[in-house]
Coordinates of C-alpha atoms and ligand atoms in Angstrom, one line a residue:
Chain H
X173 CA 82.8 -187.7 -20.8
X174 CA 79.2 -188.2 -20.9
X175 CA 76.3 -186.1 -20.0
X176 CA 75.3 -187.0 -15.7
X177 CA 72.9 -189.7 -15.7
X178 CA 71.1 -186.9 -13.1
X179 CA 71.5 -183.6 -12.5
X180 CA 70.5 -182.0 -9.2
X181 CA 70.8 -177.4 -9.6
X182 CA 70.4 -175.5 -7.2
X183 CA 67.4 -177.7 -6.2
X184 CA 65.3 -176.1 -3.0
X185 CA 62.8 -178.4 -1.1
X186 CA 60.3 -177.6 1.7
X187 CA 58.8 -179.8 4.2
X188 CA 55.4 -178.0 5.6
X189 CA 56.9 -174.7 6.5
X190 CA 60.9 -175.8 6.4
X191 CA 63.5 -174.9 4.3
X192 CA 65.2 -178.5 4.3
X193 CA 66.9 -177.7 0.7
X194 CA 68.4 -174.9 0.1
X195 CA 69.8 -175.4 -2.5
X196 CA 71.5 -178.4 -3.8
X197 CA 73.9 -178.8 -6.9
X198 CA 75.5 -182.7 -7.5
X199 CA 75.7 -184.6 -10.1
X200 CA 75.9 -188.4 -10.7
X201 CA 78.2 -189.9 -13.5
X202 CA 76.8 -192.6 -15.1
X203 CA 77.7 -196.2 -15.1
X204 CA 79.4 -195.6 -11.8
X205 CA 78.4 -195.3 -7.2
X206 CA 78.6 -191.6 -6.1
X207 CA 77.8 -191.3 -2.0
X208 CA 76.2 -189.3 -0.9
X209 CA 77.6 -187.7 2.7
X210 CA 77.2 -185.7 6.1
X211 CA 75.9 -185.5 9.1
X212 CA 72.3 -186.8 10.2
X213 CA 70.2 -183.9 9.1
X214 CA 71.3 -182.4 6.2
X215 CA 69.0 -183.0 4.2
X216 CA 70.0 -185.8 2.5
X217 CA 66.8 -188.6 3.1
X218 CA 65.5 -185.2 1.8
X219 CA 67.2 -185.2 -1.7
X220 CA 66.2 -187.9 -2.7
X221 CA 63.2 -188.0 -1.8
X222 CA 62.5 -184.3 -4.1
X223 CA 64.9 -187.3 -6.9
X224 CA 61.8 -189.6 -6.4
X225 CA 59.6 -186.9 -6.8
X226 CA 57.7 -187.5 -3.3
X227 CA 58.7 -184.3 -2.4
X228 CA 58.1 -181.6 -4.7
X229 CA 61.1 -179.0 -5.0
X230 CA 60.3 -175.5 -6.2
X231 CA 62.8 -174.3 -7.4
X232 CA 66.0 -175.5 -8.9
X233 CA 66.4 -178.2 -11.5
X234 CA 66.3 -181.8 -11.4
X235 CA 68.1 -183.7 -15.2
X236 CA 67.2 -187.1 -15.0
X237 CA 68.8 -188.0 -18.9
X238 CA 68.7 -185.8 -21.0
X239 CA 64.9 -184.6 -19.4
X240 CA 63.7 -181.9 -17.1
X241 CA 61.9 -183.6 -14.5
X242 CA 61.2 -181.7 -11.7
X243 CA 57.4 -181.4 -13.0
X244 CA 57.0 -185.6 -13.1
X245 CA 54.8 -187.8 -10.6
X246 CA 56.7 -190.2 -9.0
X247 CA 55.6 -193.4 -11.0
X248 CA 56.9 -191.5 -14.1
X249 CA 60.4 -191.5 -12.9
X250 CA 60.1 -194.7 -12.3
X251 CA 58.5 -195.6 -15.3
X252 CA 61.5 -193.5 -16.8
X253 CA 64.5 -195.1 -15.2
X254 CA 64.6 -194.6 -11.5
X255 CA 64.2 -197.3 -9.6
X256 CA 64.3 -196.4 -4.9
X257 CA 65.2 -198.2 -1.6
X258 CA 63.8 -195.2 0.7
X259 CA 65.4 -195.0 4.0
X260 CA 62.4 -197.0 5.8
X261 CA 62.8 -199.8 3.7
X262 CA 59.3 -198.8 2.2
X263 CA 58.2 -202.7 3.0
X264 CA 54.7 -204.0 1.9
X265 CA 54.5 -205.9 5.2
X266 CA 50.9 -206.9 5.0
X267 CA 51.7 -208.1 1.1
X268 CA 53.7 -211.8 1.2
X269 CA 57.7 -211.4 -1.0
X270 CA 56.5 -212.8 -3.5
X271 CA 53.4 -209.9 -4.2
X272 CA 56.7 -207.0 -3.1
X273 CA 58.7 -208.1 -6.1
X274 CA 55.5 -209.3 -7.9
X275 CA 54.3 -205.2 -7.2
X276 CA 58.3 -204.0 -8.0
X277 CA 58.3 -205.8 -11.8
X278 CA 55.9 -203.5 -12.7
X279 CA 56.5 -203.6 -16.8
X280 CA 54.9 -207.2 -16.4
X281 CA 55.5 -210.2 -14.5
X282 CA 59.2 -210.5 -13.1
X283 CA 61.9 -211.9 -15.5
X284 CA 62.9 -216.0 -13.9
X285 CA 66.0 -215.4 -14.5
X286 CA 66.7 -212.0 -13.1
X287 CA 64.6 -213.2 -10.0
X288 CA 67.2 -216.1 -10.3
X289 CA 70.1 -214.2 -9.6
X290 CA 68.0 -212.3 -7.2
X291 CA 68.0 -215.3 -5.4
X292 CA 71.5 -216.1 -5.4
X293 CA 72.5 -212.6 -3.8
X294 CA 70.1 -212.5 -1.0
X295 CA 69.3 -216.0 -0.5
X296 CA 66.7 -215.7 2.6
X297 CA 64.3 -214.5 -0.2
X298 CA 64.0 -217.2 -1.8
X299 CA 63.6 -218.9 1.9
X300 CA 60.4 -216.9 2.9
X301 CA 59.2 -216.4 -0.5
X302 CA 55.6 -217.1 0.1
X303 CA 55.9 -215.5 4.4
X304 CA 54.2 -212.5 4.9
X305 CA 56.7 -209.0 4.4
X306 CA 55.9 -208.1 7.4
X307 CA 58.0 -211.3 9.9
X308 CA 61.2 -210.7 8.0
X309 CA 64.4 -209.9 10.2
X310 CA 66.0 -205.7 9.6
X311 CA 67.9 -207.6 7.0
X312 CA 66.1 -209.6 5.1
X313 CA 63.5 -206.7 4.5
X314 CA 66.3 -204.6 3.6
X315 CA 67.5 -207.9 1.2
X316 CA 63.3 -207.6 -0.9
X317 CA 63.5 -204.0 -0.8
X318 CA 67.1 -203.4 -2.8
X319 CA 66.0 -206.6 -4.7
X320 CA 62.9 -204.8 -5.3
X321 CA 64.4 -201.7 -7.2
X322 CA 66.4 -204.5 -9.5
X323 CA 64.1 -206.5 -10.7
X324 CA 64.0 -204.6 -13.7
X325 CA 66.7 -202.9 -14.9
X326 CA 66.5 -199.1 -14.3
X327 CA 69.5 -197.5 -15.4
X328 CA 69.5 -195.6 -12.1
X329 CA 69.3 -196.6 -8.6
X330 CA 68.7 -194.2 -4.9
X331 CA 69.9 -195.9 -2.2
X332 CA 69.2 -194.5 1.2
X333 CA 71.5 -195.7 4.1
X334 CA 70.9 -199.9 3.2
X335 CA 73.7 -201.0 5.5
X336 CA 71.7 -198.5 8.3
X337 CA 70.9 -201.0 11.7
X338 CA 72.3 -204.0 9.8
X339 CA 74.7 -206.5 11.7
X340 CA 78.1 -206.9 10.8
X341 CA 77.3 -209.3 8.5
X342 CA 74.5 -208.9 6.9
X343 CA 76.2 -205.8 6.5
X344 CA 79.1 -207.8 4.3
X345 CA 76.4 -209.2 2.3
X346 CA 74.7 -205.9 1.3
X347 CA 78.0 -205.0 -0.3
X348 CA 78.6 -207.9 -2.1
X349 CA 75.4 -207.4 -3.8
X350 CA 76.1 -203.5 -3.9
X351 CA 79.2 -204.7 -5.7
X352 CA 77.3 -206.9 -7.6
X353 CA 75.2 -204.5 -10.1
X354 CA 77.9 -201.8 -9.8
X355 CA 79.6 -204.7 -11.7
X356 CA 76.3 -204.0 -14.0
X357 CA 77.2 -200.7 -15.0
X358 CA 74.6 -199.6 -13.3
X359 CA 73.9 -196.3 -12.1
X360 CA 74.8 -195.6 -8.4
X361 CA 73.5 -192.3 -6.4
X362 CA 73.6 -194.0 -1.9
X363 CA 73.4 -192.7 1.2
X364 CA 75.7 -194.2 3.7
X365 CA 76.6 -192.9 7.3
X366 CA 78.9 -196.2 8.0
X367 CA 82.8 -195.3 6.0
X368 CA 83.8 -198.3 5.3
X369 CA 80.6 -199.4 3.6
X370 CA 81.6 -196.0 1.8
X371 CA 84.4 -196.1 0.6
X372 CA 84.7 -199.6 -0.5
X373 CA 82.2 -199.0 -3.3
X374 CA 81.8 -195.2 -4.0
X375 CA 83.6 -194.0 -7.1
X376 CA 82.6 -190.0 -6.4
X377 CA 81.2 -188.2 -3.4
X378 CA 78.9 -185.5 -2.4
X379 CA 78.5 -183.9 0.9
X380 CA 75.9 -182.8 2.6
X381 CA 75.4 -179.7 5.3
X382 CA 72.4 -177.7 6.2
X383 CA 71.1 -178.1 2.9
X384 CA 73.8 -177.4 0.4
X385 CA 75.6 -179.8 -1.1
X386 CA 79.5 -177.9 0.3
X387 CA 82.4 -180.7 -1.3
X388 CA 82.2 -182.8 -4.3
X389 CA 85.0 -185.1 -5.3
X390 CA 86.6 -188.8 -6.0
X391 CA 85.8 -190.8 -3.4
X392 CA 89.8 -191.3 -3.0
X393 CA 90.5 -188.4 -1.8
X394 CA 87.6 -187.9 1.2
X395 CA 89.6 -191.0 1.8
X396 CA 92.6 -190.8 2.1
X397 CA 92.7 -186.9 3.7
X398 CA 91.3 -186.8 7.5
X399 CA 91.1 -183.4 7.9
X400 CA 89.2 -182.7 4.8
X401 CA 87.0 -184.9 6.6
X402 CA 86.6 -183.7 9.9
X403 CA 86.1 -180.6 8.2
X404 CA 83.0 -181.5 6.1
X405 CA 81.6 -184.1 8.2
X406 CA 82.0 -182.9 11.6
X407 CA 84.5 -186.2 13.2
X408 CA 86.7 -188.1 11.4
X409 CA 85.7 -191.5 10.0
X410 CA 88.0 -194.5 10.1
X411 CA 88.4 -196.2 7.3
X412 CA 87.6 -199.4 7.9
Chain B
X91 CA 73.8 -220.4 -4.5
X92 CA 77.3 -220.1 -4.3
X93 CA 76.9 -216.2 -3.3
X94 CA 75.6 -217.3 -0.2
X95 CA 75.5 -215.1 2.5
X96 CA 77.4 -215.6 5.9
X97 CA 74.2 -215.7 8.1
X98 CA 71.6 -218.2 8.5
X99 CA 68.4 -215.9 8.1
X100 CA 66.3 -216.0 11.7
X101 CA 62.3 -216.1 10.4
X102 CA 60.3 -215.5 13.0
X103 CA 58.4 -218.2 13.2
X104 CA 54.2 -218.3 14.0
X105 CA 53.9 -219.7 17.7
X106 CA 50.3 -221.3 18.0
X107 CA 49.7 -218.0 20.6
X108 CA 50.4 -215.7 17.3
X109 CA 48.0 -217.3 14.7
X110 CA 45.3 -217.7 17.1
X111 CA 46.0 -213.8 17.6
X112 CA 45.6 -213.3 13.7
X113 CA 42.5 -215.5 13.2
X114 CA 41.2 -213.9 16.5
X115 CA 39.2 -211.6 14.2
X116 CA 37.2 -214.4 12.8
X117 CA 37.1 -216.4 15.8
X118 CA 34.7 -213.8 17.4
X119 CA 31.6 -214.7 14.7
X120 CA 31.2 -218.1 16.3
X121 CA 31.9 -217.2 20.1
X122 CA 29.1 -214.5 19.5
X123 CA 26.2 -216.8 17.4
X124 CA 27.8 -219.6 20.9
X125 CA 27.4 -216.9 23.2
X126 CA 23.8 -215.9 21.7
X127 CA 22.3 -219.4 22.3
X128 CA 23.3 -219.9 25.4
X129 CA 21.8 -216.8 26.7
X130 CA 19.2 -216.9 24.4
X131 CA 17.9 -220.6 25.1
X132 CA 15.7 -221.7 22.8
X133 CA 17.2 -223.0 20.0
X134 CA 14.1 -222.1 16.7
X135 CA 14.3 -218.0 18.2
X136 CA 18.5 -218.4 18.3
X137 CA 19.0 -219.4 14.6
X138 CA 16.3 -217.5 13.5
X139 CA 17.9 -214.8 15.1
X140 CA 21.3 -216.2 14.0
X141 CA 20.5 -215.6 10.2
X142 CA 18.2 -212.1 10.5
X143 CA 21.7 -210.9 12.7
X144 CA 24.4 -212.3 9.0
X145 CA 21.8 -211.3 6.7
X146 CA 22.1 -208.3 7.8
X147 CA 25.6 -207.8 8.7
X148 CA 26.3 -209.0 5.1
X149 CA 24.1 -206.2 4.0
X150 CA 25.8 -203.5 6.2
X151 CA 29.2 -205.3 4.6
X152 CA 28.2 -204.8 1.6
X153 CA 27.1 -201.0 2.8
X154 CA 30.9 -201.0 3.9
X155 CA 33.7 -202.3 2.1
X156 CA 33.4 -199.4 -0.6
X157 CA 33.7 -196.8 2.4
X158 CA 36.5 -199.0 4.3
X159 CA 38.8 -199.5 1.3
X160 CA 38.2 -195.4 0.4
X161 CA 38.8 -193.8 3.9
X162 CA 42.4 -196.8 3.9
X163 CA 43.8 -195.6 1.0
X164 CA 43.5 -192.3 0.8
X165 CA 42.0 -190.8 4.1
X166 CA 39.0 -189.5 2.7
X167 CA 36.3 -189.3 4.7
X168 CA 33.5 -189.5 2.9
X169 CA 30.3 -189.3 4.4
X170 CA 28.0 -188.4 0.8
X171 CA 28.7 -192.7 0.9
X172 CA 25.3 -192.6 2.1
X173 CA 23.4 -191.1 -0.7
X174 CA 25.2 -193.8 -3.0
X175 CA 23.0 -195.9 -0.8
X176 CA 19.5 -194.1 -1.5
X177 CA 20.2 -193.5 -4.3
X178 CA 20.5 -197.0 -5.1
X179 CA 17.7 -198.0 -3.2
X180 CA 15.5 -195.5 -5.3
X181 CA 17.1 -196.6 -8.1
X182 CA 16.6 -200.5 -8.1
X183 CA 12.9 -199.5 -6.7
X184 CA 12.0 -198.0 -9.4
X185 CA 13.1 -200.3 -11.7
X186 CA 11.2 -203.3 -9.9
X187 CA 8.1 -201.2 -9.8
X188 CA 9.0 -200.9 -13.4
X189 CA 9.2 -204.5 -14.3
X190 CA 6.5 -205.4 -11.8
X191 CA 5.5 -208.4 -14.5
X192 CA 8.8 -210.2 -13.6
X193 CA 8.3 -209.4 -10.5
X194 CA 4.2 -210.5 -9.6
X195 CA 4.9 -214.2 -11.6
X196 CA 6.0 -216.8 -8.8
X197 CA 8.7 -217.3 -10.6
X198 CA 11.9 -217.1 -8.7
X199 CA 13.8 -217.1 -12.1
X200 CA 12.1 -213.5 -13.3
X201 CA 12.5 -212.6 -9.5
X202 CA 16.3 -213.1 -9.4
X203 CA 16.6 -211.5 -13.4
X204 CA 14.6 -208.6 -11.8
X205 CA 16.4 -207.6 -9.1
X206 CA 19.7 -208.7 -10.9
X207 CA 18.8 -205.8 -13.4
X208 CA 17.5 -203.5 -10.5
X209 CA 21.0 -203.8 -8.9
X210 CA 22.9 -203.2 -12.3
X211 CA 20.7 -200.3 -12.9
X212 CA 21.9 -198.8 -9.7
X213 CA 25.2 -199.2 -9.7
X214 CA 26.1 -198.1 -13.2
X215 CA 23.9 -194.8 -11.3
X216 CA 25.7 -194.8 -8.6
X217 CA 28.8 -195.9 -10.1
X218 CA 29.0 -192.9 -12.9
X219 CA 27.7 -190.0 -10.1
X220 CA 30.7 -191.6 -7.8
X221 CA 33.1 -190.3 -11.0
X222 CA 31.9 -186.9 -11.1
X223 CA 31.6 -186.8 -6.8
X224 CA 35.5 -187.9 -7.2
X225 CA 36.2 -185.0 -9.5
X226 CA 33.7 -182.1 -8.2
X227 CA 34.0 -182.8 -4.8
X228 CA 36.5 -185.2 -2.6
X229 CA 39.7 -184.0 -5.1
X230 CA 39.1 -180.3 -4.2
X231 CA 39.6 -181.4 -0.5
X232 CA 42.6 -183.7 -0.5
X233 CA 44.0 -183.4 3.2
X234 CA 42.1 -181.5 5.0
X235 CA 39.4 -183.8 7.4
X236 CA 37.4 -180.7 8.5
X237 CA 36.2 -179.7 4.5
X238 CA 36.3 -183.4 3.4
X239 CA 33.7 -183.7 6.2
X240 CA 31.7 -180.7 5.6
X241 CA 31.9 -180.5 2.0
X242 CA 30.4 -184.5 1.8
X243 CA 27.7 -183.4 4.8
X244 CA 26.6 -181.4 2.5
X245 CA 26.2 -183.1 -0.5
X246 CA 24.9 -185.6 1.4
X247 CA 22.7 -183.3 1.5
X248 CA 21.6 -181.7 -1.7
X249 CA 21.4 -185.5 -3.7
X250 CA 18.8 -186.4 -0.7
X251 CA 17.1 -183.6 -1.6
X252 CA 17.3 -183.7 -5.3
X253 CA 15.4 -187.6 -4.6
X254 CA 13.1 -186.0 -3.4
X255 CA 12.6 -183.5 -6.1
X256 CA 12.9 -187.0 -8.6
X257 CA 10.9 -189.4 -7.0
X258 CA 8.5 -187.1 -4.8
X259 CA 7.0 -188.3 -1.1
X260 CA 8.5 -189.4 2.2
X261 CA 8.5 -193.3 2.3
X262 CA 7.9 -195.2 -0.6
X263 CA 6.9 -198.7 0.2
X264 CA 7.8 -202.0 -2.1
X265 CA 7.0 -205.5 -1.8
X266 CA 9.9 -208.6 -2.3
X267 CA 9.2 -210.4 -5.4
X268 CA 7.2 -212.9 -5.3
X269 CA 9.2 -215.9 -4.5
X270 CA 10.6 -214.2 -2.1
X271 CA 8.3 -213.8 0.7
X272 CA 6.9 -215.6 3.4
X273 CA 9.7 -218.6 5.2
X274 CA 11.4 -221.4 4.9
X275 CA 11.5 -223.7 7.7
X276 CA 14.1 -225.1 8.6
X277 CA 14.5 -227.4 11.4
X278 CA 11.5 -225.3 12.8
X279 CA 12.4 -222.4 13.1
X280 CA 11.0 -219.7 10.1
X281 CA 14.0 -218.3 8.3
X282 CA 12.1 -215.8 5.9
X283 CA 13.7 -216.4 2.7
X284 CA 15.1 -213.0 0.9
X285 CA 17.3 -213.3 4.3
X286 CA 19.2 -216.1 3.1
X287 CA 19.5 -214.8 -0.3
X288 CA 21.1 -211.5 1.6
X289 CA 23.9 -213.9 3.4
X290 CA 24.2 -215.6 -0.4
X291 CA 25.1 -212.2 -1.6
X292 CA 27.1 -211.3 0.7
X293 CA 29.3 -214.0 0.5
X294 CA 29.8 -213.4 -2.9
X295 CA 30.5 -210.0 -2.6
X296 CA 33.2 -211.3 0.3
X297 CA 35.0 -213.2 -1.2
X298 CA 35.0 -211.5 -5.2
X299 CA 36.3 -208.7 -3.0
X300 CA 39.1 -211.3 -1.9
X301 CA 39.7 -212.9 -4.9
X302 CA 40.6 -209.1 -6.6
X303 CA 42.5 -208.0 -3.6
X304 CA 44.5 -211.1 -3.1
X305 CA 44.8 -212.4 -6.5
X306 CA 45.0 -209.7 -9.2
X307 CA 47.7 -206.9 -9.7
X308 CA 45.0 -203.8 -8.9
X309 CA 44.1 -205.9 -5.1
X310 CA 48.4 -206.0 -5.0
X311 CA 48.3 -201.7 -5.5
X312 CA 45.2 -201.5 -3.2
X313 CA 46.6 -203.3 -0.7
X314 CA 49.9 -201.9 -0.9
X315 CA 48.5 -198.5 -1.0
X316 CA 46.5 -199.1 1.5
X317 CA 50.1 -199.6 3.7
X318 CA 52.2 -197.1 2.0
X319 CA 50.5 -194.8 -0.3
X320 CA 54.5 -192.8 -1.2
X321 CA 55.9 -196.6 -2.2
X322 CA 53.3 -197.6 -4.4
X323 CA 53.6 -194.1 -6.2
X324 CA 57.2 -194.8 -6.2
X325 CA 57.1 -198.0 -7.8
X326 CA 55.9 -197.0 -10.5
X327 CA 52.2 -197.5 -10.4
X328 CA 49.6 -194.1 -10.3
X329 CA 47.6 -194.6 -7.6
X330 CA 45.0 -191.9 -7.8
X331 CA 44.0 -193.7 -10.8
X332 CA 43.4 -196.6 -8.6
X333 CA 42.2 -194.5 -5.8
X334 CA 38.9 -193.6 -8.7
X335 CA 38.4 -196.9 -9.8
X336 CA 38.1 -198.0 -5.5
X337 CA 36.4 -195.3 -5.2
X338 CA 33.5 -195.5 -8.1
X339 CA 33.7 -199.3 -7.3
X340 CA 33.3 -198.5 -3.5
X341 CA 30.4 -196.4 -4.3
X342 CA 28.6 -198.8 -6.7
X343 CA 28.5 -201.6 -4.1
X344 CA 27.2 -198.9 -2.1
X345 CA 24.2 -198.5 -5.0
X346 CA 23.9 -202.5 -4.6
X347 CA 23.5 -202.5 -0.4
X348 CA 21.0 -199.7 -1.4
X349 CA 18.7 -202.0 -3.6
X350 CA 19.9 -204.9 -0.6
X351 CA 18.6 -203.0 2.0
X352 CA 15.4 -202.0 0.8
X353 CA 14.7 -205.1 -0.6
X354 CA 14.9 -205.8 3.6
X355 CA 12.9 -203.5 4.9
X356 CA 10.3 -203.3 2.1
X357 CA 10.3 -199.2 2.8
X358 CA 12.5 -196.3 1.3
X359 CA 13.1 -192.9 2.3
X360 CA 15.8 -190.9 1.1
X361 CA 17.3 -190.3 4.6
X362 CA 17.9 -194.3 4.2
X363 CA 21.3 -194.5 3.9
X364 CA 22.3 -191.1 6.2
X365 CA 20.4 -194.0 8.6
X366 CA 23.0 -196.6 8.1
X367 CA 26.2 -194.3 7.8
X368 CA 26.2 -194.5 12.3
X369 CA 26.4 -198.5 11.8
X370 CA 28.6 -198.6 8.6
X371 CA 31.1 -196.2 10.4
X372 CA 31.2 -198.7 13.9
X373 CA 31.8 -201.1 11.3
X374 CA 35.2 -199.1 9.8
X375 CA 35.7 -198.3 12.9
X376 CA 35.9 -201.8 14.6
X377 CA 36.7 -204.0 11.4
X378 CA 40.7 -201.3 10.9
X379 CA 40.4 -198.9 8.1
X380 CA 41.2 -199.7 5.5
X381 CA 40.5 -203.2 5.8
X382 CA 38.4 -205.7 3.4
X383 CA 38.0 -208.4 6.6
X384 CA 37.8 -206.4 8.7
X385 CA 34.6 -204.7 7.7
X386 CA 32.5 -208.5 7.0
X387 CA 34.3 -209.7 10.5
X388 CA 33.0 -206.6 11.6
X389 CA 29.5 -206.1 10.8
X390 CA 28.6 -209.6 10.9
X391 CA 29.2 -209.0 14.7
X392 CA 27.2 -205.4 14.4
X393 CA 24.3 -207.6 12.7
X394 CA 24.5 -210.6 15.2
X395 CA 24.7 -208.5 18.0
X396 CA 21.9 -205.8 17.4
X397 CA 19.1 -209.0 16.9
X398 CA 20.3 -210.7 20.3
X399 CA 19.9 -208.0 21.4
X400 CA 17.2 -206.6 20.0
X401 CA 15.4 -210.3 21.2
X402 CA 17.0 -210.3 25.2
X403 CA 17.2 -206.6 26.1
X404 CA 15.2 -204.2 23.1
X405 CA 15.9 -201.5 25.4
X406 CA 19.7 -201.7 25.2
X407 CA 19.9 -202.7 21.0
X408 CA 20.5 -198.8 20.6
X409 CA 23.6 -198.6 22.1
X410 CA 25.1 -202.4 22.0
X411 CA 27.1 -201.6 18.8
X412 CA 28.8 -198.6 21.4
X413 CA 29.2 -201.5 23.4
X414 CA 30.8 -203.4 21.1
X415 CA 32.8 -201.2 19.1
X416 CA 34.3 -199.8 23.0
X417 CA 35.5 -203.3 23.7
X418 CA 37.2 -204.0 20.3
X419 CA 39.0 -200.7 20.1
X420 CA 40.1 -201.4 24.2
X421 CA 41.7 -204.5 23.2
X422 CA 42.9 -203.3 19.6
X423 CA 42.7 -199.6 19.2
X424 CA 43.7 -199.2 15.6
X425 CA 40.9 -202.6 14.6
X426 CA 40.9 -205.5 14.4
X427 CA 42.8 -205.8 11.1
X428 CA 44.4 -203.0 10.1
X429 CA 47.4 -202.7 8.6
X430 CA 50.1 -200.7 9.8
X431 CA 51.0 -197.4 7.9
X432 CA 54.7 -197.6 7.2
X433 CA 56.8 -200.8 7.6
Ligands
ADP612 N1 58.2 -183.9 8.2 C1 59.5 -183.7 8.7 N2 58.9 -183.1 9.2 C2 59.8 -181.2 9.2 N3 61.2 -180.9 9.4 C3 61.5 -182.5 8.3 C4 60.9 -182.9 8.2 N4 61.7 -184.1 7.7 C5 62.3 -184.1 7.6 N5 63.1 -182.8 8.6 C6 63.8 -182.0 8.7 O1 65.1 -181.7 8.0 C7 65.9 -181.9 7.8 C8 66.7 -182.8 6.1 O2 66.5 -184.3 7.3 P1 66.7 -185.5 6.3 O3 66.3 -185.0 5.0 O4 66.1 -186.9 6.1 O5 68.1 -185.6 6.7 P2 68.8 -187.0 6.3 O6 68.4 -187.7 6.5 O7 70.5 -186.1 5.8 O8 70.1 -187.0 8.1 C9 66.1 -182.2 9.4 O9 66.7 -181.1 10.5 C10 64.9 -182.5 10.1 O10 64.1 -182.6 11.0
MG613 MG1 67.9 -190.0 6.0

């Protein structure tokens, strides 16, 4: 088995004076989808932001693609190959869809073929190419946020709750797109509250509680074990 | 598109009222000019006042444009901006004195060349000082507005004193270059030549800035950074470096504004930049922090109102801009054209 694309070792992060991550250890295998699960407020988003470098860990190690990156800026981490879809989508609403995409293509102009592929996955982006991103619907903004992370090939994608607040029809578009990304061999770490979605996409999962990773294993094991779900996440989530 | 999703995308169509809402700040300028016409009555006085209001507005815009970007992009309150205005004026005026032969010649090309050289020198010097200023003064006080205010006010005073030491004296008087003295008559109204030049320069700066902000990647980074700096970093850009560039460019524009203002007032003092800061802050606030277009419209409104009111009711000239700010903030508390933070 090859070295994981990402591994965290006893990572601790404070936000202001609050001790939020109290020692998170987890690893994300290459070419697979790892789900980060857990109740609201356990520190999933904080973990994602710490990996991206938007928050600094005060202790522990973050190894990405063989190198320790704790001291790197977020911009360097992106250039090293981490794509980020934040929980709030991080859309630049004053910029057009096109401008959002141009900005996301950090190493030059967006690749035409890649763009055409994204248009087939997310047709509204083509329809509203010249529109200010602020005028898009919630689902379209999420599509833009994911497409932005995908406009260039990244070694790892961090995707924080991509289906939050979306209508079921749009959720299925989203799942289709992420499945396509997965089929191409991308490594993904994804936070997902919708267990049906988590189950449909995830190979592995890591469950967090109170600033720590408390369980990790195969998605299949968690999906079939309702008692385990109950114990880890406090409620039995119906597999859809 | 075979993989089309099973929903039809809904696009929030811009209604007529939305469109007017977006253009509303721009419309305020002609509305104010029209109101001025009605209130003043005499067309020739109105035309003179309008041109002079526009000229004043353009110069305030040049000085405010850099400050609004620094404010919007990095959330830095920089009172030292006023020092760059004064310094630009002193450097520019020194160059103009040095080129006395060119400024006294009755030749518009020579006069313009002298002004351009003065502007170039002012911008280079203020830009270079801004580079050091950012490193030494601004960088240690990120995130604390109180410290920013204290240390940049301190720096403003130090630079003003340094100007006293280097150039000496309280006030320095100057004449405009030969071909830019006096006025032209248009439709019976006397329009000062220099004010027309100021309008042209202001428009050139505005459209130049717009071009950079709308059409270049650096411009995209700046506009995106005003809205969500973290996301710009997460997309691979070192916003810090961009910010240093914006700070230098913005301060150089303050220097340019200082030269223009010096030629307008025909007298310079070390405190001239500081005196402008109140109007500049009003413009930045009513325009919306970080919005160059907002600063442009705001500056024109301030310039026009100041001139109209000074003619109609001189006693109210000082309070008119505070009144303008109050009205605009009641209408749009974040300023006319602010960008929403976050998404
Ligand atoms: N800016 C902040 N200031 C203080 N506490 C915060 C801040 N952001 C998040 N937290 C706290 O950190 C904890 C983890 O938050 P988060 O990582 O967003 O959780 P999750 O994504 O798992 O729902 C929560 O208890 C939250 O209240
Ligand atoms: Mg979260």
